[in-house]
PDB file of C-alpha atoms in Angstrom:
ATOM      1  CA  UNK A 207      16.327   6.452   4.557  1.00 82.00           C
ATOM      2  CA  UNK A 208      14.016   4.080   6.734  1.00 84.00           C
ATOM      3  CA  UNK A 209      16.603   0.949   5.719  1.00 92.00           C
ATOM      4  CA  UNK A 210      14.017  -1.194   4.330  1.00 96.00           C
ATOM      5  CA  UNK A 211      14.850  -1.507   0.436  1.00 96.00           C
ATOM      6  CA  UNK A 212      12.518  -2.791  -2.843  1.00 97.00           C
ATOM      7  CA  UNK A 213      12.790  -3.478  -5.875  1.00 97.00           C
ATOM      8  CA  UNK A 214      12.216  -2.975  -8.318  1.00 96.00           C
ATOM      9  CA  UNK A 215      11.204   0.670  -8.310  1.00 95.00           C
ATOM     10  CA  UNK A 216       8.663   0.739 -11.156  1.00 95.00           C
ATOM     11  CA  UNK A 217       7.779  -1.995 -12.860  1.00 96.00           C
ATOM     12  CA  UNK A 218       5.025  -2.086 -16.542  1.00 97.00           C
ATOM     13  CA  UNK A 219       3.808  -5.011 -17.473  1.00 97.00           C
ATOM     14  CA  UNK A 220       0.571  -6.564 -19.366  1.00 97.00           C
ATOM     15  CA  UNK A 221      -2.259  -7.819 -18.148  1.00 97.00           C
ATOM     16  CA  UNK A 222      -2.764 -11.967 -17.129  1.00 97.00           C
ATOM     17  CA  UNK A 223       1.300 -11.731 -16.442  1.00 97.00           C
ATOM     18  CA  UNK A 224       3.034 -12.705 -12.971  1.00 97.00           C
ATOM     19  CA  UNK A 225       5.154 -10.572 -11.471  1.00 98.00           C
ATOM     20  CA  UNK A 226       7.402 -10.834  -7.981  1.00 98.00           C
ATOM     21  CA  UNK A 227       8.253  -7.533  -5.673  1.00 98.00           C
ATOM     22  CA  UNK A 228      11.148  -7.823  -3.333  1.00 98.00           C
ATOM     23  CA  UNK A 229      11.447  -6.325   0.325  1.00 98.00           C
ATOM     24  CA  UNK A 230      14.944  -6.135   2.612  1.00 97.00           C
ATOM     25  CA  UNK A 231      13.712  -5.635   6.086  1.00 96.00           C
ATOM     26  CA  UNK A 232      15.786  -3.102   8.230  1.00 95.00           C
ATOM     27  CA  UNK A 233      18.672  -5.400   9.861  1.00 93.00           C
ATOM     28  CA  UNK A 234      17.227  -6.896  13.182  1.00 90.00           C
ATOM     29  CA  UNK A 235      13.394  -6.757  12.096  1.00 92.00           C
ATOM     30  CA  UNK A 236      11.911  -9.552  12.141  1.00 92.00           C
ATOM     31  CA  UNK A 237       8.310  -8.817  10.932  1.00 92.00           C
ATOM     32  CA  UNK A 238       7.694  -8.053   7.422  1.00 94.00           C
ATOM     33  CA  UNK A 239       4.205  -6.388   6.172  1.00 94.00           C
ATOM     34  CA  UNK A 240       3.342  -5.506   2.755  1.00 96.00           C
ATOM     35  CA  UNK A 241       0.574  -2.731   1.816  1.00 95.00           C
ATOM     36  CA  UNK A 242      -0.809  -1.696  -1.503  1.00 95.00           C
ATOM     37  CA  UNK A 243      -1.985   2.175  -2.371  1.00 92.00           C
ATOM     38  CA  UNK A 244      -4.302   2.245  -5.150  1.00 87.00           C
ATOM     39  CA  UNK A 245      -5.117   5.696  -6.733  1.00 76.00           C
ATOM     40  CA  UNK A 246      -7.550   7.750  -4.477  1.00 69.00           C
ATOM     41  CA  UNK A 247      -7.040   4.980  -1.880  1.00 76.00           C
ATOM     42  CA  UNK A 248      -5.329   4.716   1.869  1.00 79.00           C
ATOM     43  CA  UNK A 249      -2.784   1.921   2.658  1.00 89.00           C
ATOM     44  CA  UNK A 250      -4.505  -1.275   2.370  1.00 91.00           C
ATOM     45  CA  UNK A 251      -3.050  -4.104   4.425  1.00 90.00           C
ATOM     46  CA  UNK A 252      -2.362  -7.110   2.846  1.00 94.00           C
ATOM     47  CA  UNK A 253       0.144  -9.611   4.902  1.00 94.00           C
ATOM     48  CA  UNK A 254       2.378  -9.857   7.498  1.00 92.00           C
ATOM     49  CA  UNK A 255       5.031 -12.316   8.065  1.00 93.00           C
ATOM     50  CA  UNK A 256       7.082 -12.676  11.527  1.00 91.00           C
ATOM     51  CA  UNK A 257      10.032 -14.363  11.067  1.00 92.00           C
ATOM     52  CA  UNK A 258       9.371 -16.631   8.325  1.00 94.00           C
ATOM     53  CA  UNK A 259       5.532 -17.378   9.182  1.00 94.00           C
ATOM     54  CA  UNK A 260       2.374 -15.954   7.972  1.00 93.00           C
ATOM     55  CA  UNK A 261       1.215 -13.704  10.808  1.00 89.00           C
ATOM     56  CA  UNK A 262      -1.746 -11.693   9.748  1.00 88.00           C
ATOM     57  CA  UNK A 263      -3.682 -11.860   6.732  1.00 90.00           C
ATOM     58  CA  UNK A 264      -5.861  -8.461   5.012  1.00 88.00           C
ATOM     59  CA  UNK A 265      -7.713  -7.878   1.546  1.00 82.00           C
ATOM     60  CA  UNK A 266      -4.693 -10.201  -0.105  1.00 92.00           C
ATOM     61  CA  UNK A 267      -6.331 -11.129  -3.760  1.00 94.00           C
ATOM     62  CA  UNK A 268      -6.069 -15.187  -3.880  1.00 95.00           C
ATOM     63  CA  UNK A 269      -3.904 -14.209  -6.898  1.00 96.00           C
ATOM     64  CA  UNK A 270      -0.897 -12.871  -4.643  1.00 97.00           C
ATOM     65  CA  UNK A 271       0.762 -14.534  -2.505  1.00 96.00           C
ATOM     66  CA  UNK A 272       3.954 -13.815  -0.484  1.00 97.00           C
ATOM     67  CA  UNK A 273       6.538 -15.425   1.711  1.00 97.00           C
ATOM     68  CA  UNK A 274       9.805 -14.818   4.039  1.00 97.00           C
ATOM     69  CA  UNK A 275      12.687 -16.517   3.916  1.00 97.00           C
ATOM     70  CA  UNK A 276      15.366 -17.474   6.397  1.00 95.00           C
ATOM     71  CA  UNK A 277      17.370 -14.616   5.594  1.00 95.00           C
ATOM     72  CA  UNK A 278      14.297 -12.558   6.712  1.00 95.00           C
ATOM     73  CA  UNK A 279      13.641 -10.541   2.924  1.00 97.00           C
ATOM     74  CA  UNK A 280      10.137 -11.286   1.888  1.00 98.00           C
ATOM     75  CA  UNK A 281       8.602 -11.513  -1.379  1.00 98.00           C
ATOM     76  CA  UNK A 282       5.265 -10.682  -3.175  1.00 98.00           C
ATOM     77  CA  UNK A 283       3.726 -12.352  -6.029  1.00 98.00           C
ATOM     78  CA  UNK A 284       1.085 -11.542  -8.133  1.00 97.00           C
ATOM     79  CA  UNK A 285      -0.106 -13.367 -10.649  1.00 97.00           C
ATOM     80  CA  UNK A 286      -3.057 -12.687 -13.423  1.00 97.00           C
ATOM     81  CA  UNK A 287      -2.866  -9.561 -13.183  1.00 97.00           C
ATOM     82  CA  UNK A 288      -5.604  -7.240 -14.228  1.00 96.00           C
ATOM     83  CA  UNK A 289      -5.510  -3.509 -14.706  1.00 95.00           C
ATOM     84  CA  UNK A 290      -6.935  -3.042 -11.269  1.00 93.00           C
ATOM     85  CA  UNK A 291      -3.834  -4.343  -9.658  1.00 95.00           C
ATOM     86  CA  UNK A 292      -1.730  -1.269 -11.089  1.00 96.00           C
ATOM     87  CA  UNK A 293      -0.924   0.553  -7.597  1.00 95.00           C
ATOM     88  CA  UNK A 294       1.964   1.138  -5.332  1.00 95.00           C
ATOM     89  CA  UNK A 295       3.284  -1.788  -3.204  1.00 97.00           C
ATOM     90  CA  UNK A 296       5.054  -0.912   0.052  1.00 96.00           C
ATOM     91  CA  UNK A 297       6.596  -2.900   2.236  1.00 97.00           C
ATOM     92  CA  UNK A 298       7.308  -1.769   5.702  1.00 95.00           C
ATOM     93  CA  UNK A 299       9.304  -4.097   8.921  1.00 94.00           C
ATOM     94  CA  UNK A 300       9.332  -4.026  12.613  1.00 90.00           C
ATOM     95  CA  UNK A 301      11.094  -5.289  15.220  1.00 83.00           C
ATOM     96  CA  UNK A 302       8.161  -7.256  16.577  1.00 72.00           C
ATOM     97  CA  UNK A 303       4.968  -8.229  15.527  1.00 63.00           C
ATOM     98  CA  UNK A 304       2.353  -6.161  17.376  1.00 62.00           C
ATOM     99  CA  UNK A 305       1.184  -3.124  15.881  1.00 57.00           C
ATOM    100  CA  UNK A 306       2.102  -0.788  19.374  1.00 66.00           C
ATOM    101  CA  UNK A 307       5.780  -0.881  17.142  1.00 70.00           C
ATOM    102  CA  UNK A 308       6.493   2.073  15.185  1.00 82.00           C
ATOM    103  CA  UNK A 309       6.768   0.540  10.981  1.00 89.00           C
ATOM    104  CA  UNK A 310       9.247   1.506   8.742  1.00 92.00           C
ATOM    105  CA  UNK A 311       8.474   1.850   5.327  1.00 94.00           C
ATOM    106  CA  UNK A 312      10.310   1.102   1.778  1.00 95.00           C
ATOM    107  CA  UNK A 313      10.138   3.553  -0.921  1.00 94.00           C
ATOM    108  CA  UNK A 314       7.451   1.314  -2.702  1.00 95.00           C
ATOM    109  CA  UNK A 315       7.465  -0.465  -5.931  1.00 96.00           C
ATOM    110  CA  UNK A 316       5.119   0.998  -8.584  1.00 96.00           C
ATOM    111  CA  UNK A 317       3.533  -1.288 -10.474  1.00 96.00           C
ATOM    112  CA  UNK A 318       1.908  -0.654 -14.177  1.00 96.00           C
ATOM    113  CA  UNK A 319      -0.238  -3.331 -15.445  1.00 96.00           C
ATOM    114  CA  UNK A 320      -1.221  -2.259 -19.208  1.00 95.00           C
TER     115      UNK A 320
ATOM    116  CA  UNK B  26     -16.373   0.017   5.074  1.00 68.00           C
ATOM    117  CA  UNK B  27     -14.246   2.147   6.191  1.00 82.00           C
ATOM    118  CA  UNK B  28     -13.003   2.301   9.732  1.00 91.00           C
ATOM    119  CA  UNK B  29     -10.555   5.238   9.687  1.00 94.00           C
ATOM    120  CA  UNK B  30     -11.685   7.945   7.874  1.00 95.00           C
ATOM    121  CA  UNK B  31      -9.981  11.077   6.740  1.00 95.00           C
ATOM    122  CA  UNK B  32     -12.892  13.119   5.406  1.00 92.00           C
ATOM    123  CA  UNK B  33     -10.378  15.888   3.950  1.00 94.00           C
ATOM    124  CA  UNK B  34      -8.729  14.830   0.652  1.00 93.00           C
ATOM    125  CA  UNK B  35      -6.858  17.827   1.320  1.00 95.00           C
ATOM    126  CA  UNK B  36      -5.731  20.855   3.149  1.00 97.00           C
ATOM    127  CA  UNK B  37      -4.117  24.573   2.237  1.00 97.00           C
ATOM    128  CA  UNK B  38      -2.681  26.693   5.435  1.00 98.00           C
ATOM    129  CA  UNK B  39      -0.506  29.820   5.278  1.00 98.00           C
ATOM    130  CA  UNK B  40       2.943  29.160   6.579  1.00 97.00           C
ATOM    131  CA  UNK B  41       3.244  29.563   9.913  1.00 97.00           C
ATOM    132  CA  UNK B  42      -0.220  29.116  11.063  1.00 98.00           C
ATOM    133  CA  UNK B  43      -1.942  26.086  12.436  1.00 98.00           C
ATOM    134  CA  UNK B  44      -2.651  23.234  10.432  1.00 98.00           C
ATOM    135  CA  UNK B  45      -5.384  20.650  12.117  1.00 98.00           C
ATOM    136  CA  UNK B  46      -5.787  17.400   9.946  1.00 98.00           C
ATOM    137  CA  UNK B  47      -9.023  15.481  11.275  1.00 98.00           C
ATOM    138  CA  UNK B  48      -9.773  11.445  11.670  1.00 97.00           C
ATOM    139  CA  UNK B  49     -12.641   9.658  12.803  1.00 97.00           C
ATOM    140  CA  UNK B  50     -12.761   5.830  13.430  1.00 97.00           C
ATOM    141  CA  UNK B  51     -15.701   3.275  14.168  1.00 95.00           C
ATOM    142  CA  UNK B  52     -14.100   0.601  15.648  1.00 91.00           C
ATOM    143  CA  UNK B  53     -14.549   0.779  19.325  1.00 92.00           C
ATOM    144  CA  UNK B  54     -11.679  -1.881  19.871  1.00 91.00           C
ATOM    145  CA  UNK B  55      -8.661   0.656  18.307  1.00 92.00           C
ATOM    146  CA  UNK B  56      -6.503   1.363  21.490  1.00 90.00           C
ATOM    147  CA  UNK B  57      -3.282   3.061  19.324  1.00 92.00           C
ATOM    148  CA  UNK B  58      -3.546   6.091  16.954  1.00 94.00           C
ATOM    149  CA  UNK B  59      -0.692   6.941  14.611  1.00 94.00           C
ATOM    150  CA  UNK B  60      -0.147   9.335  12.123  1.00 96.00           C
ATOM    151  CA  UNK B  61       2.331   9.098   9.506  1.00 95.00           C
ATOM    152  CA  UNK B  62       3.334  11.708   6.825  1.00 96.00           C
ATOM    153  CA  UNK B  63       4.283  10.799   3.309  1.00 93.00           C
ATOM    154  CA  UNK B  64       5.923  13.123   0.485  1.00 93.00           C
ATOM    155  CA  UNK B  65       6.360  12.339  -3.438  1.00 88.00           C
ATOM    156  CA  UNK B  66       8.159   8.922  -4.471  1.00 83.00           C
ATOM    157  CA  UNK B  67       8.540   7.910  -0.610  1.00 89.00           C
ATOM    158  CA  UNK B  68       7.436   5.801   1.883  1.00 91.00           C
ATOM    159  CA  UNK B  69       5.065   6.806   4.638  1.00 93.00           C
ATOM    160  CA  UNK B  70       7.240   8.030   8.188  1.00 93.00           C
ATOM    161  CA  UNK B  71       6.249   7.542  11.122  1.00 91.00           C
ATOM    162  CA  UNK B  72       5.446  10.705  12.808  1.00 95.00           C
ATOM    163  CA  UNK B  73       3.631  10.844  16.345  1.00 94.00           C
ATOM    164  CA  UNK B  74       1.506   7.947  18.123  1.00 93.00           C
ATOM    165  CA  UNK B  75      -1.151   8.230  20.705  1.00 94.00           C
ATOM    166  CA  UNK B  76      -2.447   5.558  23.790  1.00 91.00           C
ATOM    167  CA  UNK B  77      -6.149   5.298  24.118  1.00 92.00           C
ATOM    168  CA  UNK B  78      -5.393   5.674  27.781  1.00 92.00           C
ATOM    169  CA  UNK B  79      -3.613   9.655  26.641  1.00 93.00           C
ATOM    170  CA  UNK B  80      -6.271  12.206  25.454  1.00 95.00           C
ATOM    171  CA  UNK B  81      -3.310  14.224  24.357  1.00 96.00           C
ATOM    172  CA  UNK B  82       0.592  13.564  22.694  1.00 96.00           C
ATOM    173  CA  UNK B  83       2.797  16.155  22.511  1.00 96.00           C
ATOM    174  CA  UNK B  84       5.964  16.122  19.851  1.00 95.00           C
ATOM    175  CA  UNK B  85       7.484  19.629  19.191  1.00 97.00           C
ATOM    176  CA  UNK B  86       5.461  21.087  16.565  1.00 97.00           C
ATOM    177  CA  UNK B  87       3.470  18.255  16.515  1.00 97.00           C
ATOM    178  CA  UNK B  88       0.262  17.526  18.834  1.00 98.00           C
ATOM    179  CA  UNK B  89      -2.133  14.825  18.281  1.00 97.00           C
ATOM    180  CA  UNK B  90      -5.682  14.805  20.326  1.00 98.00           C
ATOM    181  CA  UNK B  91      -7.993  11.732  21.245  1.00 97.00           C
ATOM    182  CA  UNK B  92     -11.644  12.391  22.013  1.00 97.00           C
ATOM    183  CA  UNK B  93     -12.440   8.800  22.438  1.00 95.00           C
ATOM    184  CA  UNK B  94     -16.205   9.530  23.406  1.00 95.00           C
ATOM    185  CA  UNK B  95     -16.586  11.174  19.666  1.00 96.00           C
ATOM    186  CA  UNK B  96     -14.046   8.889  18.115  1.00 96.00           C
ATOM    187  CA  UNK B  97     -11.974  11.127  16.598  1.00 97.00           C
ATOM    188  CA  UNK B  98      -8.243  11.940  16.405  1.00 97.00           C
ATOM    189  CA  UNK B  99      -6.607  15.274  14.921  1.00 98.00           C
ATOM    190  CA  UNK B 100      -3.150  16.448  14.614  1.00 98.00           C
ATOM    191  CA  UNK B 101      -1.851  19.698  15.036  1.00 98.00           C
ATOM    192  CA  UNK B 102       1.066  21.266  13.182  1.00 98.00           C
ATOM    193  CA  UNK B 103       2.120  24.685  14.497  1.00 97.00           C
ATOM    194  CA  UNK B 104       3.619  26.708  13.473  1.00 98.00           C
ATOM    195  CA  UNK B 105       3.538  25.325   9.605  1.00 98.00           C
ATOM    196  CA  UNK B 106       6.759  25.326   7.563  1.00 97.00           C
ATOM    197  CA  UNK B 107       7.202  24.147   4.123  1.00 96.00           C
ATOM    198  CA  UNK B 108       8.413  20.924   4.856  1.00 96.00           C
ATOM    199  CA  UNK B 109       5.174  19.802   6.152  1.00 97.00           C
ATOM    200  CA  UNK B 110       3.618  19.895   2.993  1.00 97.00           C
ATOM    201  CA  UNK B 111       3.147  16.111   2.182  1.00 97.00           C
ATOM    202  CA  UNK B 112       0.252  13.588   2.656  1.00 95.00           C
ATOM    203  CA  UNK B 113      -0.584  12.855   6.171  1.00 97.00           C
ATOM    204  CA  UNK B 114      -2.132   9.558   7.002  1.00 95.00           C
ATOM    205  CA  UNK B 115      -4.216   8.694  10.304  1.00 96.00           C
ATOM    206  CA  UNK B 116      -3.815   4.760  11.568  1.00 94.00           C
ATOM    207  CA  UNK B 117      -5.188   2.802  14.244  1.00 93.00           C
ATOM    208  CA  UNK B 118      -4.505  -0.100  15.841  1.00 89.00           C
ATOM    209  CA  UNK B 119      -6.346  -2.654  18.116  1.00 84.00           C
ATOM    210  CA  UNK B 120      -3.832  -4.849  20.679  1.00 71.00           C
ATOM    211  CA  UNK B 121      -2.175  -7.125  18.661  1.00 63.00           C
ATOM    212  CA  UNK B 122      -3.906  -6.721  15.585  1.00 71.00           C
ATOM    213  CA  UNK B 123      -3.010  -5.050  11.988  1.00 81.00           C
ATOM    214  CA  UNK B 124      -2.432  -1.180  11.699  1.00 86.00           C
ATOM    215  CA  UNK B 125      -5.814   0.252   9.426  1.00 89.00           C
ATOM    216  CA  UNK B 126      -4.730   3.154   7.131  1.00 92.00           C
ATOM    217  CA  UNK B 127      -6.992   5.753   6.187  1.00 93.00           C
ATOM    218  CA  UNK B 128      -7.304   7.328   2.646  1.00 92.00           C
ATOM    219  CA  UNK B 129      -4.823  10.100   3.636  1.00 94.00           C
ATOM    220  CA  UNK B 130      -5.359  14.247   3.727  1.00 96.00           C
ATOM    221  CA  UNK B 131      -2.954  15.985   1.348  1.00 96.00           C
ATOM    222  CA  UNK B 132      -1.684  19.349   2.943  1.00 97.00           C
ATOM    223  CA  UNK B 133      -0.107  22.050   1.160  1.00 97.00           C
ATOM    224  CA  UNK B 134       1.644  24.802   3.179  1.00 97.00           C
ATOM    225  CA  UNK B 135       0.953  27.784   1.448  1.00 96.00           C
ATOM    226  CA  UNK B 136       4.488  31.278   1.386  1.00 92.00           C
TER     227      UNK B 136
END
């Protein structure tokens, strides 16, 4: 158990629809990053927050956008979603915000866009 | 385009033998190599790390060599137990900048 949580687990929904994933850093992280896995593909990077700001931005869709809030949990949202977007979303924290620091994943939320 | 590549969708060694899972990068600028294993329904874990200034990191069973001059990482597993079947993912890392994932080599310890 890394200590970072999501949720949902699996979520199947249709296309054009707008969905929101949830990540619980592990307690004392302050820097939130969220990947997505697409079949056949490695961990694309998409954000990273650091304690409530945008830190680093990678192949994020203008369609998602995410945030952190005070209490340091982050969210993802994706919106108009197309059958494309159906991959696994993982969120992973660290204590600080340079990549020297050893990440710690979530289980991942599996998305299904039908 | 790709700058970490894991040419080997995937990988069968007999338990306890070696298992060597390849990388090769093009970025010039990485300075940290990880590798981090993933099995079913999980999240990836972090497994071993290497410096740009280290040609070689040393973790139990687990080794992981830098040729910098060829650009190109591998990991060694030895001996190979069970356990280590999972998907194995090289990373890299330039100061200060986002962690790039490759495409992951599945390896399947074979009794």
């Amino acid at each position: 158990d890394s200590g970072v949580t999501q949720t949902p687990k699996h979520l199947i929904t249709a296309t054009g629809q707008r969905v929101t994933l949830r990540c619980s850093p592990r307690s004392g992280d302050l820097s939130v990053y969220w990947y997505q896995q697409s079949l056949d593909q490695g961990l694309q990077f998409l954000i990273q927050y650091y304690n409530g700001e945008e830190r680093a931005k990678g192949n994020i869709l203008e369609r998602f956008s995410a945030q952190q809030f005070p209490d340091l949990h982050s969210e993802l949202n994706l919106s108009s979603l197309e059958l494309g977007d159906s991959a696994l979303y993982f969120c992973a924290s660290s204590v600080v915000t340079d990549s020297y620091n050893e990440q710690f994943f979530g289980p991942g939320t599996r998305l299904t866009v039908l | 385009d790709q700058q970490v590549k894991q040419n080997s969708p995937s990988l069968s060694v007999q338990e306890g033998r070696i298992s060597i899972l390849n990388c090769d990068y093009t970025n010039s600028m990485f300075d940290y190599f990880l590798w981090y294993k993933k099995y079913p329904a999980e999240g990836p874990t972090f497994l071993i790390s290497i410096s740009s200034i280290k040609d070689k990191n040393e973790d139990g069973r687990f080794t992981v060599f830098l040729n910098k001059s060829a650009k190109h990482l591998s990991l060694h597993i030895v001996p190979s137990q069970p356990g280590d079947s999972a998907v194995y993912f090289c990373a890299a890392s330039a100061w200060d900048d986002k962690i790039i994932f490759g495409k992951g080599t599945r390896l399947h310890i074979l009794p």
